[in-house]
Amino acid sequence: MSEKVYILGGEQTDFQRNWTKEGKTFMSLMREAVQDGLASVGITPDEIKKLNKQNKIGIFVGNFDAEQYATQGHLGAFLTEVDPAFYGIPGGRFEAACASGSIALDAAATKIRAKDYDVAIVLGIEIMKTVSSSVGGDFLGTAAYYEKEAKGVQFPFPKLFGKLADVILERYKLPEQRFMGALAEISRINYDNAKRNPKAQTRSWFMNKEHANARGGEYNMAVGGRLCITDCSQVTDGAAMVVLANKSYTEEYAKKRGKKINTIPRLKGWGHRVAPITFDAKVAESKGDKYILPWTRQTVKDAYDRAELGVKDIDVFETHDCFTSSEYAAISAFGITQPGKEHEAIEDGVIDLKGKKPINPSGGLIGVGHPVGASGVRMMLDLYKQITDTAGSYQVEGAKNGLMLNIGGSATTNVVFIVGK
Amino acid sequence: MREIKTVTVLGANGTMGAGSAAIVASFGKAKVHMLARDISKAKEGIEKAIGSVKTDTIRPRLIPGSYDADLEKAVAESDWVFELVAESYEVKEPINKRIASSRRPGTIVSTVSSGLSIERLSKAFDEDGQKHYFGTHFFNPPYKMILCELVSHKGSDKKVLKQLGEYLDKVLGRAVVYTNDTPAFAGNRIGFQLINEVAQIAEKYSDKGGIALMDAIMSGYTGRAMAPLDTADFVGLDVHKAIVDNLYEMTKDAAHSTFKMPGYFQKLIDKGDLGRKAGGGLYKMSKTPDGKKEKLVYNIGADLYEPVPKFDIDFIRQANRRISEADYAGAMDIVKEAKGFEADLARYFIARYVSYSLSIVGEVVDTKEMADLAMGTGFNWAPASAFVDFLGGPKDAIQLIEKAKLPVPEVLAKAKPGKPFYELKEKLDARSLFKG
């Protein structure tokens, strides 16, 4: 990489909150996330104004569907409503379904690597509880090929990821009960981890493996083939913000705080690949391949190659568990196991908080919540916390390198970042 | 961590009993003896419990039983006996004697009471029993309201208190507030002070809008999921009476006169209009001639129900707007500057709430964080300390309290300037409680 990209920190909103019920607007969600984030990083409006004068700061907003959920577009310019310090700062909105936050991060990192900006403010944001779950489900269908995969389908995404579960079972000839038990364990781990996370949507919800395994019936309804409510992340309002910076700015930033630059995490690697958009095309393309989602695997490999690291070097993972089946497939994509053997890592406690390769200590999308456009930025914030040893009760001890995988659609847009010191 | 494998719940058919049993069986994975007056009531409790946490998986762990047939056997095999029978010494003391006679040494016994003396109730037990006796005051409904006031008394063992607190926190996921054995403990002491004083003033201004106006003045912009008189209706006017009568009798603090229940509450109680659970109380749902649902409110002066009037109060509209845009301090600035009778009342009630919440520090709880947590997680009301910050800090809050001619709590008078007064941010984002 030509210019190193550092992460100075950030903040997320409490994903338990329902902003509509609070009688608050989309803008208020943005305002709290940005103000909290800047306060946490320690960047003042005056500092922003100074950077803006030199044209050395940019705004990158990741959002999927504010037009439909909140009747609001033009989000890159919307921070001007938060604070007049944002007047004049170049800003844009980035969209790639559930990977929107990550491609905003990618764009921001690119501008820093290209030496255009010293500092980038990246905000991921989504408000979703403005509409009923069935209307929201239809909105989310636009992240698939709407005409072919979502039109007239109630809750299309659980069905697509239910199909992924079907293909995993068939391709690897797994015993069904064992596979479904592994998916239940993924739920159990994410909910357990979320209980330690004070910003998690589900931190006071009841869940255990017994309940996650009791699929069907009134309390754990089937929503997508073999996937039930406990296999799904839930509709969530939320925003997350991080600040990225180049080396010289970070050096100054660290110096002012009596720190050394090597205590500040940086992006070590990245990957970004797009797979065929329909799920059927993905499956057709991957026939004969070890991986059902080869482009997801390729994205991880790209990031490993750029970082010159391998799975052995990664101490903590944040992955896109929009559904248990997506986390299942991610395990082999990371290289933790061979494809088809993911259940072994789950059963052996490898991905548990105290396991050898902990996945989603934050609780992941199932536990923390999944405000779609915010998820990528939230994952980056969680990696920042892990690498700086500030994750509190969900800290993975001694984490030096972390990897995040954020996917949009049915594993269509794949984005991976590796963060370390 | 103390191991709690078997629990006996007495009063398992009530909302609180069933809801609490559900928490113990689901989060705690404990086997729960669900005891009620008769087995059919206990079975009703089991269905309520399952419905409250929405998981059938706890069904095998819930065992129905009756006091007559099963109490001694259930207690003898329990690690924790959780008693939620009716709120009176006459009911609780004889039950306690039966628990004491079959309790194994080391078994924790706790009661849900919002007013009775834990120390007096503990006297039914031998020395070991007294050491293991506590108040565990859950809030309604237990799955949603995560507060548990853990009440100790002079005879309780500090080590056991700590173990039980850890279990309630780490295993059952409760927000544990440690309180002393004082009337109504923390949450209800603060909450019902405000509710009752609002109810008194509603009577005073019954010709100006009464109940509905007071709730409008104390609505979401003052940091409440539910306005005070709506809350009284939700908990039941009979429960309200039990709590404030007890507080009036047992406390003599500066707010003493505000615990005197207004006469119209008694009038409604006498008519059986106990609140939401009775189909009507301070409010009542009705249908218009064209079949639409309509909320009615009790007109105190005229002794009849009428449609809830819509108040158009400029400063409330402005404050709501500020909150809808996440400008909390801005909303409080509006309240501070507004003119008129409604604004005077809003300022008075906010000052009272902050003043009284913080005044119990030292007597009921050890720290202001405990009082804040009680209100934030037991009532869904914005904690007093968060108000202090949004009002502009301790100096501004003191000014508001002094203008209202109310006592300035010591903890506020001693606050260091320039530092956030609210210190529970990591546990509870108080901003979420202000409704725009």
Coordinates of C-alpha atoms in Angstrom, one line a residue, chain A residues 21-355:
Chain A
K21 CA -40.7 4.8 19.0
E22 CA -38.5 7.5 20.5
G23 CA -40.2 10.0 18.2
K24 CA -36.8 10.8 16.6
T25 CA -35.8 11.4 13.0
F26 CA -33.2 9.9 10.8
M27 CA -31.2 13.0 11.3
S28 CA -31.2 12.6 15.1
L29 CA -29.7 9.1 14.6
M30 CA -27.0 10.6 12.4
R31 CA -26.4 13.5 14.8
E32 CA -25.9 11.2 17.9
A33 CA -23.6 8.8 16.0
V34 CA -21.4 11.6 14.6
Q35 CA -21.3 13.6 17.8
D36 CA -20.5 10.6 20.0
G37 CA -17.9 9.3 17.5
L38 CA -16.1 12.7 17.3
A39 CA -16.1 13.0 21.1
S40 CA -14.7 9.5 21.4
V41 CA -11.9 10.1 18.9
G42 CA -11.3 13.5 20.3
I43 CA -11.7 15.6 17.1
T44 CA -13.3 19.0 17.7
P45 CA -15.3 21.0 15.2
D46 CA -12.4 23.5 15.1
E47 CA -10.1 20.7 14.0
I48 CA -12.6 19.7 11.3
K49 CA -12.8 23.3 10.1
K50 CA -9.0 23.4 9.9
L51 CA -8.7 20.2 7.9
N52 CA -11.5 21.4 5.6
K53 CA -9.7 24.7 4.9
Q54 CA -6.8 22.6 3.6
N55 CA -9.3 20.3 1.7
K56 CA -7.8 17.4 3.6
I57 CA -10.9 15.8 5.1
G58 CA -13.8 13.9 3.5
I59 CA -17.1 12.3 4.5
F60 CA -18.1 8.8 3.5
V61 CA -21.6 7.6 4.3
G62 CA -22.6 4.0 4.0
N63 CA -26.3 3.5 3.7
F64 CA -28.5 1.0 1.9
D65 CA -32.0 2.4 1.7
A66 CA -32.8 5.7 3.5
E67 CA -34.9 6.7 0.5
Q68 CA -37.5 4.0 1.3
Y69 CA -37.1 3.7 5.1
A70 CA -36.8 7.4 5.8
T71 CA -37.7 9.1 2.6
Q72 CA -34.3 10.7 2.6
G73 CA -31.4 10.7 0.2
H74 CA -28.3 12.9 -0.4
L75 CA -26.7 11.6 2.7
G76 CA -23.2 12.7 2.0
A77 CA -24.3 16.2 2.4
F78 CA -26.5 15.6 5.4
L79 CA -23.8 15.9 8.0
T80 CA -24.1 19.7 7.5
E81 CA -27.3 19.3 9.6
V82 CA -25.3 17.8 12.4
D83 CA -22.9 20.7 12.8
P84 CA -21.9 23.7 10.7
A85 CA -18.3 22.5 11.0
F86 CA -19.2 20.2 8.1
Y87 CA -20.1 22.9 5.7
G88 CA -17.9 22.6 2.7
I89 CA -16.5 19.2 3.4
P90 CA -16.7 16.8 0.4
G91 CA -19.1 14.0 1.2
G92 CA -20.8 11.2 -0.6
R93 CA -23.0 8.2 0.1
F94 CA -22.0 4.6 -0.8
E95 CA -24.4 1.8 -1.4
A96 CA -23.8 -2.0 -1.7
A97 CA -26.7 -3.4 0.2
C98 CA -25.5 -4.8 3.6
A99 CA -21.9 -4.1 2.6
S100 CA -22.6 -0.4 2.2
G101 CA -20.6 0.5 5.3
S102 CA -17.6 -1.4 4.0
I103 CA -17.5 0.2 0.6
A104 CA -17.7 3.5 2.3
L105 CA -14.7 2.4 4.3
D106 CA -13.0 1.2 1.1
A107 CA -13.6 4.5 -0.6
A108 CA -12.3 6.5 2.4
A109 CA -9.2 4.3 2.6
T110 CA -8.6 4.8 -1.1
K111 CA -8.7 8.6 -0.8
I112 CA -6.2 8.4 2.0
R113 CA -3.9 5.9 0.2
A114 CA -4.1 8.3 -2.8
K115 CA -3.0 11.1 -0.5
D116 CA -6.0 13.2 -1.3
Y117 CA -7.2 13.5 2.3
D118 CA -5.5 13.2 5.7
V119 CA -8.6 12.3 7.5
A120 CA -11.9 10.5 6.5
I121 CA -15.0 10.3 8.6
V122 CA -16.9 7.1 7.8
L123 CA -20.5 6.8 8.9
G124 CA -22.6 3.7 8.4
I125 CA -26.3 4.3 9.1
E126 CA -29.7 2.6 8.7
I127 CA -33.0 3.3 10.2
M128 CA -35.4 0.3 9.7
K129 CA -38.1 0.3 12.2
T130 CA -40.0 3.0 10.4
V131 CA -42.0 0.3 8.6
S132 CA -43.6 -3.0 9.4
S133 CA -41.4 -6.1 9.1
S134 CA -43.1 -7.3 5.9
V135 CA -42.7 -3.9 4.2
G136 CA -39.1 -3.8 5.4
G137 CA -38.6 -7.3 4.1
D138 CA -39.7 -6.1 0.6
F139 CA -37.3 -3.1 0.8
L140 CA -34.5 -5.5 1.6
G141 CA -35.5 -7.6 -1.4
T142 CA -33.9 -4.9 -3.6
A143 CA -30.5 -6.2 -2.3
A144 CA -31.2 -9.3 -4.4
Y145 CA -32.4 -9.3 -8.0
Y146 CA -35.8 -7.9 -7.1
E147 CA -37.7 -9.0 -10.2
K148 CA -36.4 -12.6 -10.1
E149 CA -35.8 -13.3 -6.4
A150 CA -37.9 -11.0 -4.3
K151 CA -41.0 -9.6 -6.0
G152 CA -44.0 -11.0 -4.3
V153 CA -41.9 -13.1 -1.9
Q154 CA -42.5 -12.5 1.8
F155 CA -39.1 -12.1 3.6
P156 CA -36.9 -13.0 0.6
F157 CA -33.6 -13.0 2.4
P158 CA -34.3 -15.7 5.0
K159 CA -35.4 -17.8 2.0
L160 CA -32.2 -17.1 0.1
F161 CA -30.0 -18.0 3.0
G162 CA -32.2 -21.0 3.8
K163 CA -31.3 -22.1 0.3
L164 CA -27.6 -21.6 1.2
A165 CA -28.2 -24.0 4.1
D166 CA -29.8 -26.5 1.7
V167 CA -26.8 -26.3 -0.7
I168 CA -24.3 -26.7 2.2
L169 CA -26.1 -29.8 3.4
E170 CA -26.3 -31.3 -0.1
R171 CA -22.8 -30.4 -1.3
Y172 CA -21.0 -31.7 1.7
K173 CA -23.4 -34.5 2.5
L174 CA -23.7 -33.5 6.1
P175 CA -25.9 -35.2 8.6
E176 CA -28.9 -32.8 8.9
Q177 CA -29.2 -32.9 12.7
R178 CA -25.5 -32.2 13.2
F179 CA -25.5 -29.3 10.7
M180 CA -28.6 -27.7 12.2
G181 CA -27.1 -28.2 15.7
A182 CA -24.0 -26.3 14.5
L183 CA -26.2 -23.5 13.2
A184 CA -28.0 -23.4 16.6
E185 CA -24.6 -23.2 18.3
I186 CA -23.8 -20.2 16.1
S187 CA -26.9 -18.5 17.4
R188 CA -26.0 -19.5 21.0
I189 CA -22.5 -18.0 20.7
N190 CA -23.7 -14.8 19.1
Y191 CA -26.4 -14.2 21.7
D192 CA -24.1 -15.1 24.6
N193 CA -21.4 -12.7 23.3
A194 CA -24.0 -10.0 22.8
K195 CA -24.9 -10.2 26.5
R196 CA -21.4 -8.8 27.3
N197 CA -21.8 -5.9 24.8
P198 CA -23.5 -2.9 26.3
K199 CA -24.5 -1.7 22.8
A200 CA -26.1 -4.9 21.6
Q201 CA -29.7 -5.1 20.5
T202 CA -30.3 -8.5 22.1
R203 CA -28.3 -8.1 25.3
S204 CA -31.4 -8.7 27.5
W205 CA -33.1 -11.2 25.2
F206 CA -33.4 -14.8 26.2
M207 CA -31.6 -17.4 24.0
N208 CA -29.8 -20.6 24.5
K209 CA -28.9 -23.6 22.3
E210 CA -31.9 -25.6 23.5
H211 CA -34.2 -22.8 22.2
A212 CA -32.2 -22.2 19.0
N213 CA -32.5 -26.0 18.3
A214 CA -36.2 -26.0 19.0
R215 CA -37.1 -24.9 15.5
G216 CA -40.7 -24.5 14.4
G217 CA -43.8 -23.7 16.4
E218 CA -45.1 -20.4 17.8
Y219 CA -41.9 -19.2 19.5
N220 CA -39.3 -20.0 16.8
M221 CA -41.1 -19.8 13.5
A222 CA -39.7 -21.0 10.2
V223 CA -39.0 -18.0 8.0
G224 CA -36.8 -19.3 5.2
G225 CA -36.9 -23.1 4.5
R226 CA -35.0 -24.7 7.3
L227 CA -34.0 -21.4 8.9
C228 CA -36.1 -20.1 11.8
I229 CA -36.2 -16.8 13.8
T230 CA -33.3 -17.8 15.9
D231 CA -31.1 -18.2 12.8
C232 CA -31.7 -14.6 11.7
S233 CA -30.3 -11.2 12.6
Q234 CA -33.2 -8.9 13.4
V235 CA -34.4 -5.6 12.1
T236 CA -32.4 -2.9 13.9
D237 CA -32.0 0.9 13.9
G238 CA -28.4 2.0 14.3
A239 CA -25.3 3.9 13.2
A240 CA -21.6 3.5 13.6
M241 CA -18.8 5.9 12.9
V242 CA -15.0 5.6 12.6
V243 CA -12.3 8.0 11.7
L244 CA -9.5 7.0 9.3
A245 CA -6.3 9.0 8.9
N246 CA -3.0 8.9 7.1
K247 CA 0.4 8.3 8.7
S248 CA 1.5 11.9 9.3
Y249 CA -1.9 12.9 10.8
T250 CA -1.9 9.8 13.0
E251 CA 1.7 10.5 14.2
E252 CA 0.6 14.0 15.4
Y253 CA -2.6 12.6 16.8
A254 CA -0.7 9.9 18.8
K255 CA 1.9 12.4 19.9
K256 CA -0.7 14.8 21.3
R257 CA -2.0 11.9 23.4
G258 CA 1.4 10.7 24.6
K259 CA 1.1 7.6 22.5
K260 CA 3.3 5.9 19.9
I261 CA 1.9 5.5 16.4
N262 CA 2.5 1.7 16.6
T263 CA -0.2 1.5 19.3
I264 CA -2.8 2.7 16.8
P265 CA -4.4 0.1 14.5
R266 CA -4.1 0.3 10.8
L267 CA -5.6 -1.4 7.8
K268 CA -3.2 -4.1 6.8
G269 CA -5.2 -5.7 4.0
W270 CA -8.4 -5.5 2.1
G271 CA -10.4 -7.4 -0.4
H272 CA -13.5 -6.5 -2.5
R273 CA -15.2 -8.9 -5.0
V274 CA -18.6 -9.1 -6.4
A275 CA -20.2 -12.5 -7.2
P276 CA -23.1 -13.1 -9.6
I277 CA -26.2 -11.4 -8.1
T278 CA -28.7 -14.2 -8.1
F279 CA -28.3 -17.0 -5.7
D280 CA -29.0 -19.6 -8.4
A281 CA -26.2 -18.2 -10.6
K282 CA -23.8 -18.3 -7.6
V283 CA -24.6 -22.0 -7.0
A284 CA -24.4 -22.8 -10.7
E285 CA -21.0 -21.1 -11.0
S286 CA -19.6 -22.8 -8.0
K287 CA -20.5 -26.4 -9.0
G288 CA -17.4 -28.6 -8.8
D289 CA -15.7 -25.9 -6.6
K290 CA -14.7 -26.8 -3.0
Y291 CA -16.4 -23.5 -1.9
I292 CA -20.0 -22.8 -2.4
L293 CA -19.2 -19.1 -2.3
P294 CA -15.8 -19.0 -4.1
W295 CA -15.9 -15.2 -4.4
T296 CA -16.2 -14.8 -0.7
R297 CA -13.2 -17.1 -0.3
Q298 CA -11.3 -15.1 -2.9
T299 CA -12.0 -11.8 -1.1
V300 CA -10.5 -13.2 2.1
K301 CA -7.5 -14.5 0.2
D302 CA -7.0 -11.1 -1.5
A303 CA -7.0 -9.5 2.0
Y304 CA -4.6 -12.1 3.4
D305 CA -2.3 -11.6 0.4
R306 CA -2.3 -7.8 0.7
A307 CA -1.6 -8.0 4.4
E308 CA 0.9 -10.8 3.9
L309 CA -0.8 -12.7 6.7
G310 CA -2.7 -16.0 6.9
V311 CA -5.4 -17.4 9.1
K312 CA -2.8 -18.4 11.6
D313 CA -2.0 -14.7 12.3
I314 CA -5.6 -13.6 12.9
D315 CA -6.7 -13.5 16.6
V316 CA -10.3 -12.3 16.2
F317 CA -12.9 -12.3 13.4
E318 CA -16.0 -10.2 12.9
T319 CA -18.2 -11.7 10.3
H320 CA -21.5 -11.1 8.5
D321 CA -23.9 -13.5 10.3
C322 CA -27.0 -12.0 8.8
F323 CA -28.1 -15.7 9.1
T324 CA -26.5 -18.6 10.8
S325 CA -25.8 -20.2 7.4
S326 CA -23.7 -17.2 6.3
E327 CA -21.5 -17.4 9.4
Y328 CA -21.2 -21.2 8.8
A329 CA -19.9 -20.6 5.3
A330 CA -17.5 -17.9 6.4
I331 CA -15.6 -20.3 8.7
S332 CA -14.0 -22.1 5.8
A333 CA -13.8 -18.9 3.7
F334 CA -11.5 -17.6 6.5
G335 CA -9.5 -20.8 6.3
I336 CA -10.3 -21.9 9.8
T337 CA -11.4 -25.3 8.4
Q338 CA -11.8 -27.0 5.1
P339 CA -15.2 -26.4 3.4
G340 CA -17.7 -28.9 4.7
K341 CA -15.9 -29.2 8.0
E342 CA -17.1 -26.0 9.6
H343 CA -19.3 -27.8 12.1
E344 CA -16.2 -29.3 13.7
A345 CA -14.8 -25.9 14.5
I346 CA -18.2 -24.9 16.0
E347 CA -18.6 -28.0 18.0
D348 CA -15.0 -27.9 19.3
G349 CA -15.4 -24.3 20.7
V350 CA -12.9 -22.9 18.2
I351 CA -15.0 -19.9 17.3
D352 CA -16.2 -19.3 20.9
L353 CA -15.1 -16.1 22.7
K354 CA -12.4 -18.1 24.5
G355 CA -11.7 -20.4 21.5

